[in-house]
């Protein structure tokens, strides 16, 4: 039997963009239906992305610390040789996900958002049929928010299945692979590759570009490359992956040589693409911008009262961007005058060491003589040394205008620098100048002192260097 339902707002996708939009709609008194068709409440980020990956990365770092203590001691601490039962680690990770799932469900219920589990297919811009376990539901809405997210890119010659895995399967392995080959040297591949190296796997990385993390400048990525070299990670840069046969991945090196890399698992992380197929986007009449849904600065599509947020709308594909867009769309529907026009969207790579970038980087201001650039090493920060975070080449970098000292860009590389990301974004969003940072008394001892000192250095009077 087919049910029918009419609502003010219909949201497709329960990821960080969709569920935040739903909660905000509920807070604003809008009758709202949220359709969750895949990963579960919280979407990719909560279930098979940001949160579980950081849990595994954290566990891997704990294991590495004990392993170092067993291999001769660290900080005066010695320990017996550790072992890991990855299935128990994954069970712990799954417990975190369940707890957060329940939290999101509770928030949606409190906001009086009706959640429907099922797959939606649109027949026109405002009408969809949701296939659920209890039958079909036809939903009509005044406003539709598309928040379908993204999915891993699959290579035609390396289809997912068996020992060829995406990040989703990598986060649910029950044993540490003896030899892991990662295809793709972007942030996802490096985060997971480094974690599995810490857990004891032999790791090789195959990347088509001539260096890792090609979207970042070399100074930021060099400390990561040094960690990989120090820990015996095999790098094949400028190389192309081929087929996987009989436990071996065929690759072609930069100089054209054919090699076979032994692998228990091949982790393919060559990017993500917007999830645009299988739910009737072609029937909605919205304009596209390449593979993405085209939106304006209100997150409005070309179809009246149809909105789109998150990965579906283009780069950067970051959870916090989707959340911000979802909140703004809810407020626009409620009659508020809002625009999505951030000064910056900070990005973090949870590699070893971590990388943070916000605003303009050196490559963006190359050739300009109106920009001040100042770098302060973490090795000169007491807190960094106390956390063993000052000896990996880490630094904080500030880019500012010579004329008015307004901050243009902020970057950092080093252990624990992800915690500086919000301070970086806040200062840029507020239009701060170097004197604002220099005049803010930073707590001692903290990693944030490096931001203070870098700003002082840009003004010509750093204290601790």
Tab-separated table of C-alpha atoms in Angstrom:
chain	number	residue	atom	x	y	z
A	1	UNK	CA	0.000	0.000	0.000
A	2	UNK	CA	1.310	3.453	-0.944
A	3	UNK	CA	1.116	6.253	1.614
A	4	UNK	CA	1.134	9.961	0.769
A	5	UNK	CA	2.734	12.725	2.774
A	6	UNK	CA	2.928	16.501	2.366
A	7	UNK	CA	5.471	18.637	4.175
A	8	UNK	CA	6.947	22.130	4.215
A	9	UNK	CA	10.559	20.919	3.921
A	10	UNK	CA	11.847	17.640	2.513
A	11	UNK	CA	15.517	16.830	3.049
A	12	UNK	CA	17.207	14.048	1.094
A	13	UNK	CA	20.292	12.737	2.849
A	14	UNK	CA	21.067	12.499	6.574
A	15	UNK	CA	24.733	13.466	6.489
A	16	UNK	CA	26.251	16.491	8.177
A	17	UNK	CA	24.523	18.846	5.736
A	18	UNK	CA	21.122	17.149	5.812
A	19	UNK	CA	20.690	16.421	9.494
A	20	UNK	CA	21.926	19.869	10.546
A	21	UNK	CA	19.453	21.419	8.097
A	22	UNK	CA	16.756	19.225	9.619
A	23	UNK	CA	17.524	20.213	13.208
A	24	UNK	CA	17.635	23.908	12.317
A	25	UNK	CA	14.369	23.644	10.364
A	26	UNK	CA	12.758	22.033	13.396
A	27	UNK	CA	14.086	24.738	15.704
A	28	UNK	CA	12.535	27.327	13.394
A	29	UNK	CA	9.133	25.620	13.513
A	30	UNK	CA	9.162	24.267	9.956
A	31	UNK	CA	7.335	21.002	9.263
A	32	UNK	CA	10.236	18.814	8.116
A	33	UNK	CA	10.786	15.306	6.753
A	34	UNK	CA	14.297	13.860	6.486
A	35	UNK	CA	14.900	10.834	4.275
A	36	UNK	CA	17.905	8.715	5.211
A	37	UNK	CA	18.727	6.428	2.333
A	38	UNK	CA	22.152	5.003	2.976
A	39	UNK	CA	24.934	5.341	5.513
A	40	UNK	CA	22.699	6.137	8.492
A	41	UNK	CA	22.162	9.311	10.499
A	42	UNK	CA	25.323	11.376	10.257
A	43	UNK	CA	26.063	10.142	6.740
A	44	UNK	CA	29.537	9.311	5.457
A	45	UNK	CA	31.329	11.519	7.972
A	46	UNK	CA	29.891	9.980	11.108
A	47	UNK	CA	29.517	6.387	9.935
A	48	UNK	CA	32.326	5.584	7.497
A	49	UNK	CA	34.456	8.717	7.231
A	50	UNK	CA	35.668	11.494	9.530
A	51	UNK	CA	34.735	10.067	12.919
A	52	UNK	CA	35.623	6.370	12.508
A	53	UNK	CA	38.839	7.189	10.662
A	54	UNK	CA	39.983	9.485	13.463
A	55	UNK	CA	39.141	6.767	15.972
A	56	UNK	CA	41.322	4.263	14.111
A	57	UNK	CA	44.076	6.886	13.704
A	58	UNK	CA	43.967	7.534	17.456
A	59	UNK	CA	44.154	3.812	18.259
A	60	UNK	CA	47.073	3.428	15.831
A	61	UNK	CA	48.969	6.247	17.541
A	62	UNK	CA	48.402	4.631	20.947
A	63	UNK	CA	49.708	1.325	19.588
A	64	UNK	CA	52.765	3.024	18.088
A	65	UNK	CA	53.565	4.690	21.418
A	66	UNK	CA	53.543	1.363	23.244
A	67	UNK	CA	55.543	-0.256	20.443
A	68	UNK	CA	58.212	2.447	20.759
A	69	UNK	CA	58.333	1.909	24.510
A	70	UNK	CA	58.849	-1.809	23.897
A	71	UNK	CA	61.593	-1.168	21.369
A	72	UNK	CA	63.978	0.525	23.777
A	73	UNK	CA	61.912	2.935	25.804
A	74	UNK	CA	60.509	6.419	25.303
A	75	UNK	CA	60.336	9.212	27.898
A	76	UNK	CA	61.789	6.747	30.383
A	77	UNK	CA	58.843	4.413	29.835
A	78	UNK	CA	59.367	0.781	28.889
A	79	UNK	CA	56.750	-1.813	28.039
A	80	UNK	CA	56.327	-5.342	26.792
A	81	UNK	CA	55.869	-5.859	23.052
A	82	UNK	CA	52.238	-4.917	22.291
A	83	UNK	CA	49.711	-6.837	20.251
A	84	UNK	CA	46.524	-5.650	18.655
A	85	UNK	CA	43.213	-7.346	18.029
A	86	UNK	CA	41.887	-5.104	15.272
A	87	UNK	CA	38.427	-6.616	15.551
A	88	UNK	CA	38.194	-5.255	19.106
A	89	UNK	CA	39.483	-1.868	17.951
A	90	UNK	CA	36.846	-1.799	15.214
A	91	UNK	CA	34.189	-2.804	17.750
A	92	UNK	CA	35.258	0.153	19.925
A	93	UNK	CA	35.070	2.426	16.864
A	94	UNK	CA	31.607	1.079	16.043
A	95	UNK	CA	30.503	1.864	19.581
A	96	UNK	CA	31.486	5.507	19.090
A	97	UNK	CA	29.510	5.602	15.837
A	98	UNK	CA	26.428	4.061	17.505
A	99	UNK	CA	26.603	6.586	20.324
A	100	UNK	CA	26.785	9.489	17.867
A	101	UNK	CA	24.008	7.976	15.715
A	102	UNK	CA	21.778	7.853	18.762
A	103	UNK	CA	22.710	11.420	19.611
A	104	UNK	CA	21.728	12.676	16.150
A	105	UNK	CA	18.479	10.693	16.303
A	106	UNK	CA	17.685	12.286	19.658
A	107	UNK	CA	18.378	15.786	18.376
A	108	UNK	CA	16.140	15.251	15.343
A	109	UNK	CA	13.350	13.864	17.518
A	110	UNK	CA	13.639	16.825	19.858
A	111	UNK	CA	13.367	19.153	16.836
A	112	UNK	CA	10.227	17.217	15.751
A	113	UNK	CA	11.763	16.165	12.434
A	114	UNK	CA	10.132	13.082	10.903
A	115	UNK	CA	12.885	10.659	9.806
A	116	UNK	CA	12.104	8.095	7.106
A	117	UNK	CA	14.561	5.315	6.355
A	118	UNK	CA	14.440	4.431	2.680
A	119	UNK	CA	15.566	5.299	-0.809
A	120	UNK	CA	13.985	8.350	-2.443
A	121	UNK	CA	13.401	8.665	-6.188
A	122	UNK	CA	12.154	11.975	-7.600
A	123	UNK	CA	9.547	12.126	-10.354
A	124	UNK	CA	9.704	15.932	-10.457
A	125	UNK	CA	11.403	18.697	-8.496
A	126	UNK	CA	9.055	18.568	-5.488
A	127	UNK	CA	7.778	14.973	-5.455
A	128	UNK	CA	9.547	11.745	-4.614
A	129	UNK	CA	8.664	8.154	-3.805
A	130	UNK	CA	10.504	6.613	-0.871
A	131	UNK	CA	10.830	2.843	-0.789
A	132	UNK	CA	10.832	1.709	2.819
A	133	UNK	CA	10.654	-1.637	4.582
A	134	UNK	CA	6.938	-0.990	5.154
A	135	UNK	CA	6.074	0.045	1.601
A	136	UNK	CA	6.224	3.132	-0.584
A	137	UNK	CA	5.646	6.700	0.615
A	138	UNK	CA	4.981	9.479	-1.895
A	139	UNK	CA	6.168	12.789	-0.467
A	140	UNK	CA	5.328	16.251	-1.802
A	141	UNK	CA	7.070	19.310	-0.417
A	142	UNK	CA	7.108	23.067	-0.747
A	143	UNK	CA	10.889	23.113	-0.306
A	144	UNK	CA	13.419	20.384	-1.101
A	145	UNK	CA	16.961	20.312	0.271
A	146	UNK	CA	19.298	17.956	-1.593
A	147	UNK	CA	22.067	16.653	0.663
A	148	UNK	CA	22.974	13.326	-0.939
A	149	UNK	CA	26.705	13.652	-0.301
A	150	UNK	CA	29.462	11.853	-2.142
A	151	UNK	CA	30.930	8.396	-2.680
A	152	UNK	CA	34.399	6.949	-3.346
A	153	UNK	CA	35.591	6.997	-6.944
A	154	UNK	CA	36.029	3.491	-8.333
A	155	UNK	CA	38.696	2.812	-10.944
A	156	UNK	CA	37.409	0.686	-13.857
A	157	UNK	CA	40.497	-1.535	-13.763
A	158	UNK	CA	40.379	-1.811	-9.944
A	159	UNK	CA	36.703	-2.364	-9.077
A	160	UNK	CA	35.857	-2.569	-5.393
A	161	UNK	CA	35.395	-6.085	-4.106
A	162	UNK	CA	37.420	-8.796	-2.405
A	163	UNK	CA	40.860	-7.482	-1.536
A	164	UNK	CA	40.355	-4.200	-3.424
A	165	UNK	CA	38.752	-1.899	-0.881
A	166	UNK	CA	37.617	1.679	-0.347
A	167	UNK	CA	38.072	3.654	2.853
A	168	UNK	CA	34.735	2.266	4.060
A	169	UNK	CA	35.999	-1.343	4.097
A	170	UNK	CA	39.412	-0.266	5.421
A	171	UNK	CA	37.750	1.061	8.555
A	172	UNK	CA	36.108	-2.307	9.252
A	173	UNK	CA	38.955	-4.783	8.666
A	174	UNK	CA	39.217	-7.414	11.395
A	175	UNK	CA	42.963	-7.951	11.005
A	176	UNK	CA	45.889	-5.718	10.091
A	177	UNK	CA	46.967	-6.590	6.540
A	178	UNK	CA	50.561	-7.753	6.239
A	179	UNK	CA	51.065	-5.645	3.120
A	180	UNK	CA	48.791	-2.748	2.209
A	181	UNK	CA	49.099	-0.873	-1.079
A	182	UNK	CA	47.356	2.492	-1.177
A	183	UNK	CA	46.419	3.859	-4.587
A	184	UNK	CA	46.163	7.630	-4.238
A	185	UNK	CA	48.372	9.938	-2.171
A	186	UNK	CA	45.692	12.404	-1.102
A	187	UNK	CA	44.601	13.006	2.463
A	188	UNK	CA	42.350	9.934	2.804
A	189	UNK	CA	44.966	7.530	1.485
A	190	UNK	CA	47.726	9.026	3.610
A	191	UNK	CA	45.655	9.182	6.793
A	192	UNK	CA	44.754	5.507	6.547
A	193	UNK	CA	48.097	4.391	5.136
A	194	UNK	CA	49.939	6.026	8.038
A	195	UNK	CA	47.517	4.522	10.568
A	196	UNK	CA	48.030	1.002	9.218
A	197	UNK	CA	51.801	1.516	9.156
A	198	UNK	CA	51.634	2.403	12.859
A	199	UNK	CA	49.619	-0.771	13.422
A	200	UNK	CA	52.404	-2.839	11.866
A	201	UNK	CA	51.421	-3.235	8.221
A	202	UNK	CA	53.976	-2.835	5.454
A	203	UNK	CA	52.626	0.033	3.360
A	204	UNK	CA	53.263	1.200	-0.191
A	205	UNK	CA	51.680	4.302	-1.735
A	206	UNK	CA	51.118	4.753	-5.474
A	207	UNK	CA	50.426	8.335	-6.566
A	208	UNK	CA	50.132	9.736	-10.107
A	209	UNK	CA	51.431	13.185	-9.145
A	210	UNK	CA	55.111	13.843	-8.575
A	211	UNK	CA	54.543	14.397	-4.858
A	212	UNK	CA	52.108	13.608	-2.104
A	213	UNK	CA	49.180	15.859	-1.222
A	214	UNK	CA	49.635	17.906	-4.413
A	215	UNK	CA	47.005	20.471	-3.361
A	216	UNK	CA	49.336	21.683	-0.593
A	217	UNK	CA	52.688	23.415	-0.981
A	218	UNK	CA	55.867	21.400	-0.590
A	219	UNK	CA	56.915	23.006	2.699
A	220	UNK	CA	53.716	21.723	4.314
A	221	UNK	CA	54.022	18.203	2.917
A	222	UNK	CA	57.780	17.687	3.444
A	223	UNK	CA	57.406	16.715	7.139
A	224	UNK	CA	54.835	14.077	6.137
A	225	UNK	CA	57.148	12.740	3.414
A	226	UNK	CA	59.990	12.558	5.963
A	227	UNK	CA	57.798	10.577	8.376
A	228	UNK	CA	56.914	8.115	5.625
A	229	UNK	CA	60.566	7.671	4.681
A	230	UNK	CA	61.662	7.255	8.304
A	231	UNK	CA	59.019	4.594	8.885
A	232	UNK	CA	59.740	2.573	5.782
A	233	UNK	CA	56.672	3.432	3.721
A	234	UNK	CA	57.364	2.607	0.071
A	235	UNK	CA	56.565	5.544	-2.227
A	236	UNK	CA	55.885	5.343	-5.961
A	237	UNK	CA	55.342	8.902	-7.158
A	238	UNK	CA	54.473	9.780	-10.741
A	239	UNK	CA	53.279	6.181	-11.061
A	240	UNK	CA	50.105	4.681	-12.493
A	241	UNK	CA	48.232	1.769	-10.956
A	242	UNK	CA	46.926	-1.074	-13.094
A	243	UNK	CA	45.088	-4.304	-12.449
A	244	UNK	CA	45.277	-6.449	-9.313
A	245	UNK	CA	45.908	-10.133	-10.029
A	246	UNK	CA	47.044	-13.048	-7.893
A	247	UNK	CA	47.863	-10.879	-4.896
A	248	UNK	CA	49.913	-8.396	-6.919
A	249	UNK	CA	49.129	-4.873	-8.091
A	250	UNK	CA	50.513	-3.943	-11.476
A	251	UNK	CA	51.940	-0.428	-11.635
A	252	UNK	CA	53.911	1.613	-14.151
A	253	UNK	CA	56.599	3.769	-12.563
A	254	UNK	CA	57.447	7.341	-13.475
A	255	UNK	CA	60.161	6.155	-15.896
A	256	UNK	CA	57.850	3.648	-17.584
A	257	UNK	CA	59.026	0.529	-15.763
A	258	UNK	CA	56.427	-2.182	-15.086
A	259	UNK	CA	56.372	-3.406	-11.470
A	260	UNK	CA	54.286	-5.830	-9.463
A	261	UNK	CA	53.609	-4.928	-5.832
A	262	UNK	CA	52.567	-7.695	-3.476
A	263	UNK	CA	49.455	-6.766	-1.539
A	264	UNK	CA	47.103	-8.432	0.914
A	265	UNK	CA	44.770	-5.450	0.458
A	266	UNK	CA	44.659	-2.657	-2.120
A	267	UNK	CA	43.104	0.517	-0.746
A	268	UNK	CA	41.847	2.768	-3.549
A	269	UNK	CA	41.550	6.426	-2.484
A	270	UNK	CA	41.666	8.438	-5.701
A	271	UNK	CA	38.926	10.859	-4.710
A	272	UNK	CA	35.219	11.197	-4.146
A	273	UNK	CA	32.408	12.159	-6.485
A	274	UNK	CA	28.983	13.675	-5.793
A	275	UNK	CA	26.201	11.144	-5.351
A	276	UNK	CA	23.983	12.209	-8.262
A	277	UNK	CA	22.764	8.904	-9.680
A	278	UNK	CA	19.933	6.594	-8.729
A	279	UNK	CA	17.533	9.035	-7.079
A	280	UNK	CA	16.040	10.939	-10.020
A	281	UNK	CA	18.148	14.083	-10.191
A	282	UNK	CA	17.623	14.060	-13.960
A	283	UNK	CA	13.881	14.544	-13.384
A	284	UNK	CA	14.276	17.644	-11.248
A	285	UNK	CA	15.351	20.146	-13.893
A	286	UNK	CA	18.190	21.675	-11.896
A	287	UNK	CA	21.253	23.114	-13.622
A	288	UNK	CA	24.616	21.420	-13.181
A	289	UNK	CA	28.155	22.772	-12.830
A	290	UNK	CA	30.163	19.886	-14.227
A	291	UNK	CA	29.457	16.855	-12.013
A	292	UNK	CA	28.006	19.032	-9.246
A	293	UNK	CA	24.620	20.657	-8.696
A	294	UNK	CA	24.909	24.363	-9.458
A	295	UNK	CA	23.965	26.707	-6.621
A	296	UNK	CA	24.158	30.422	-5.873
A	297	UNK	CA	25.325	32.089	-2.669
A	298	UNK	CA	22.038	31.122	-1.001
A	299	UNK	CA	22.556	27.431	-1.881
A	300	UNK	CA	19.577	27.775	-4.237
A	301	UNK	CA	19.501	25.650	-7.393
A	302	UNK	CA	18.034	26.809	-10.704
A	303	UNK	CA	14.664	25.327	-9.671
A	304	UNK	CA	12.585	27.513	-7.338
A	305	UNK	CA	12.578	26.284	-3.717
A	306	UNK	CA	15.013	23.460	-4.456
A	307	UNK	CA	18.244	23.823	-2.492
A	308	UNK	CA	21.473	21.838	-2.377
A	309	UNK	CA	24.181	21.579	0.279
A	310	UNK	CA	27.405	19.718	1.015
A	311	UNK	CA	29.496	17.529	-1.269
A	312	UNK	CA	26.793	17.580	-3.930
A	313	UNK	CA	27.597	21.254	-4.573
A	314	UNK	CA	31.341	21.032	-5.198
A	315	UNK	CA	34.692	21.497	-3.558
A	316	UNK	CA	35.764	21.604	-0.867
A	317	UNK	CA	34.050	18.353	0.086
A	318	UNK	CA	34.200	18.926	3.817
A	319	UNK	CA	31.641	18.035	6.465
A	320	UNK	CA	31.785	21.425	8.168
A	321	UNK	CA	31.001	23.166	4.881
A	322	UNK	CA	27.865	21.052	4.459
A	323	UNK	CA	26.736	21.755	8.016
A	324	UNK	CA	27.124	25.503	7.563
A	325	UNK	CA	25.189	25.403	4.294
A	326	UNK	CA	22.423	23.290	5.813
A	327	UNK	CA	21.932	25.732	8.667
A	328	UNK	CA	21.812	28.721	6.305
A	329	UNK	CA	19.250	27.105	3.984
A	330	UNK	CA	16.951	26.339	6.908
A	331	UNK	CA	17.095	29.975	7.973
A	332	UNK	CA	16.433	31.218	4.435
A	333	UNK	CA	13.355	28.988	4.169
A	334	UNK	CA	12.172	30.438	7.486
A	335	UNK	CA	12.410	33.932	6.000
A	336	UNK	CA	15.812	35.105	7.200
A	337	UNK	CA	18.174	37.001	4.899
A	338	UNK	CA	21.257	34.770	4.727
A	339	UNK	CA	24.127	34.135	2.336
A	340	UNK	CA	26.822	31.439	2.222
A	341	UNK	CA	29.895	33.584	1.723
A	342	UNK	CA	32.656	32.444	4.072
A	343	UNK	CA	36.041	34.124	4.039
A	344	UNK	CA	37.601	30.686	4.400
A	345	UNK	CA	36.822	27.035	5.021
A	346	UNK	CA	39.761	25.582	6.914
A	347	UNK	CA	40.954	22.098	5.976
A	348	UNK	CA	42.890	19.561	8.036
A	349	UNK	CA	44.873	16.484	7.025
A	350	UNK	CA	45.129	14.086	9.970
A	351	UNK	CA	48.412	12.718	8.706
A	352	UNK	CA	51.633	12.305	10.681
A	353	UNK	CA	52.266	15.104	11.304
A	354	UNK	CA	48.967	16.938	10.833
A	355	UNK	CA	48.458	19.733	8.294
A	356	UNK	CA	46.111	22.733	8.575
A	357	UNK	CA	45.408	25.275	5.858
A	358	UNK	CA	43.050	28.261	5.795
A	359	UNK	CA	42.876	31.101	3.324
A	360	UNK	CA	45.585	31.849	0.782
A	361	UNK	CA	48.762	29.784	0.538
A	362	UNK	CA	52.166	30.586	-0.984
A	363	UNK	CA	51.065	29.266	-4.377
A	364	UNK	CA	48.166	31.745	-4.374
A	365	UNK	CA	50.376	34.811	-3.804
A	366	UNK	CA	53.381	33.762	-5.870
A	367	UNK	CA	54.940	36.760	-7.594
A	368	UNK	CA	53.142	39.315	-5.398
A	369	UNK	CA	55.292	41.844	-3.537
A	370	UNK	CA	52.489	43.116	-1.312
A	371	UNK	CA	52.393	40.074	0.993
A	372	UNK	CA	54.307	39.419	4.213
A	373	UNK	CA	55.114	35.768	4.921
A	374	UNK	CA	56.417	34.678	8.305
A	375	UNK	CA	57.165	31.185	9.615
A	376	UNK	CA	57.665	30.135	13.220
A	377	UNK	CA	59.044	26.635	14.030
A	378	UNK	CA	57.297	24.463	16.583
A	379	UNK	CA	60.755	23.472	17.849
A	380	UNK	CA	60.836	26.855	19.610
A	381	UNK	CA	57.563	26.197	21.481
A	382	UNK	CA	57.824	24.613	24.919
A	383	UNK	CA	54.486	22.826	24.762
A	384	UNK	CA	55.418	21.266	21.413
A	385	UNK	CA	58.668	19.900	22.845
A	386	UNK	CA	56.845	18.555	25.903
A	387	UNK	CA	54.447	16.714	23.567
A	388	UNK	CA	57.315	15.372	21.400
A	389	UNK	CA	55.893	17.553	18.646
A	390	UNK	CA	58.815	19.871	18.016
A	391	UNK	CA	61.256	17.648	16.178
A	392	UNK	CA	59.368	16.815	12.982
A	393	UNK	CA	59.979	20.048	11.073
A	394	UNK	CA	56.615	21.506	12.051
A	395	UNK	CA	55.808	25.196	11.847
A	396	UNK	CA	53.073	27.828	11.749
A	397	UNK	CA	53.002	30.177	8.760
A	398	UNK	CA	51.251	33.539	8.457
A	399	UNK	CA	50.515	35.416	5.230
A	400	UNK	CA	49.353	39.023	5.553
A	401	UNK	CA	48.978	42.172	3.497
A	402	UNK	CA	51.969	44.537	3.659
A	403	UNK	CA	49.769	47.602	3.453
A	404	UNK	CA	47.204	47.031	6.191
A	405	UNK	CA	48.519	43.817	7.832
A	406	UNK	CA	45.220	42.012	7.250
A	407	UNK	CA	45.598	38.236	7.515
A	408	UNK	CA	45.332	36.502	4.130
A	409	UNK	CA	46.222	32.909	4.926
A	410	UNK	CA	47.347	30.640	7.745
A	411	UNK	CA	48.975	27.213	7.597
A	412	UNK	CA	50.579	24.814	10.019
A	413	UNK	CA	52.170	21.392	9.986
A	414	UNK	CA	53.042	19.385	13.072
A	415	UNK	CA	51.600	17.093	15.684
A	416	UNK	CA	48.337	18.348	17.216
A	417	UNK	CA	48.105	21.407	14.919
A	418	UNK	CA	44.559	20.410	13.899
A	419	UNK	CA	43.515	22.114	17.132
A	420	UNK	CA	44.680	25.454	15.673
A	421	UNK	CA	42.256	25.222	12.751
A	422	UNK	CA	39.336	26.964	14.446
A	423	UNK	CA	41.527	29.832	15.641
A	424	UNK	CA	42.837	30.237	12.092
A	425	UNK	CA	39.322	30.266	10.611
A	426	UNK	CA	38.023	32.653	13.277
A	427	UNK	CA	40.774	35.209	12.751
A	428	UNK	CA	40.345	35.168	8.978
A	429	UNK	CA	36.544	35.360	9.202
A	430	UNK	CA	36.751	38.347	11.532
A	431	UNK	CA	39.138	40.180	9.204
A	432	UNK	CA	41.882	40.267	11.827
A	433	UNK	CA	45.195	42.010	11.270
A	434	UNK	CA	48.594	40.919	12.552
A	435	UNK	CA	48.297	43.324	15.473
A	436	UNK	CA	45.070	41.593	16.579
A	437	UNK	CA	46.885	38.281	16.957
A	438	UNK	CA	49.990	39.892	18.439
A	439	UNK	CA	47.859	41.791	20.943
A	440	UNK	CA	45.958	38.710	22.108
A	441	UNK	CA	47.607	37.171	25.177
A	442	UNK	CA	48.034	33.503	24.272
A	443	UNK	CA	48.005	30.922	27.041
A	444	UNK	CA	51.360	29.389	28.002
A	445	UNK	CA	52.245	26.608	27.498
A	446	UNK	CA	50.113	25.811	24.433
A	447	UNK	CA	50.604	25.035	20.761
A	448	UNK	CA	48.717	28.233	19.922
A	449	UNK	CA	51.710	30.273	21.026
A	450	UNK	CA	53.277	29.422	17.667
A	451	UNK	CA	50.473	31.388	15.938
A	452	UNK	CA	51.201	34.335	18.224
A	453	UNK	CA	54.939	34.155	17.554
A	454	UNK	CA	54.489	33.804	13.790
A	455	UNK	CA	52.394	36.974	13.800
A	456	UNK	CA	54.992	38.762	15.894
A	457	UNK	CA	57.656	37.618	13.460
A	458	UNK	CA	55.629	39.019	10.553
A	459	UNK	CA	55.707	42.350	12.411
A	460	UNK	CA	59.460	42.018	12.851
A	461	UNK	CA	59.731	41.271	16.549
A	462	UNK	CA	59.211	37.609	17.449
A	463	UNK	CA	60.262	36.940	21.030
A	464	UNK	CA	61.402	33.325	21.085
A	465	UNK	CA	63.508	33.130	17.941
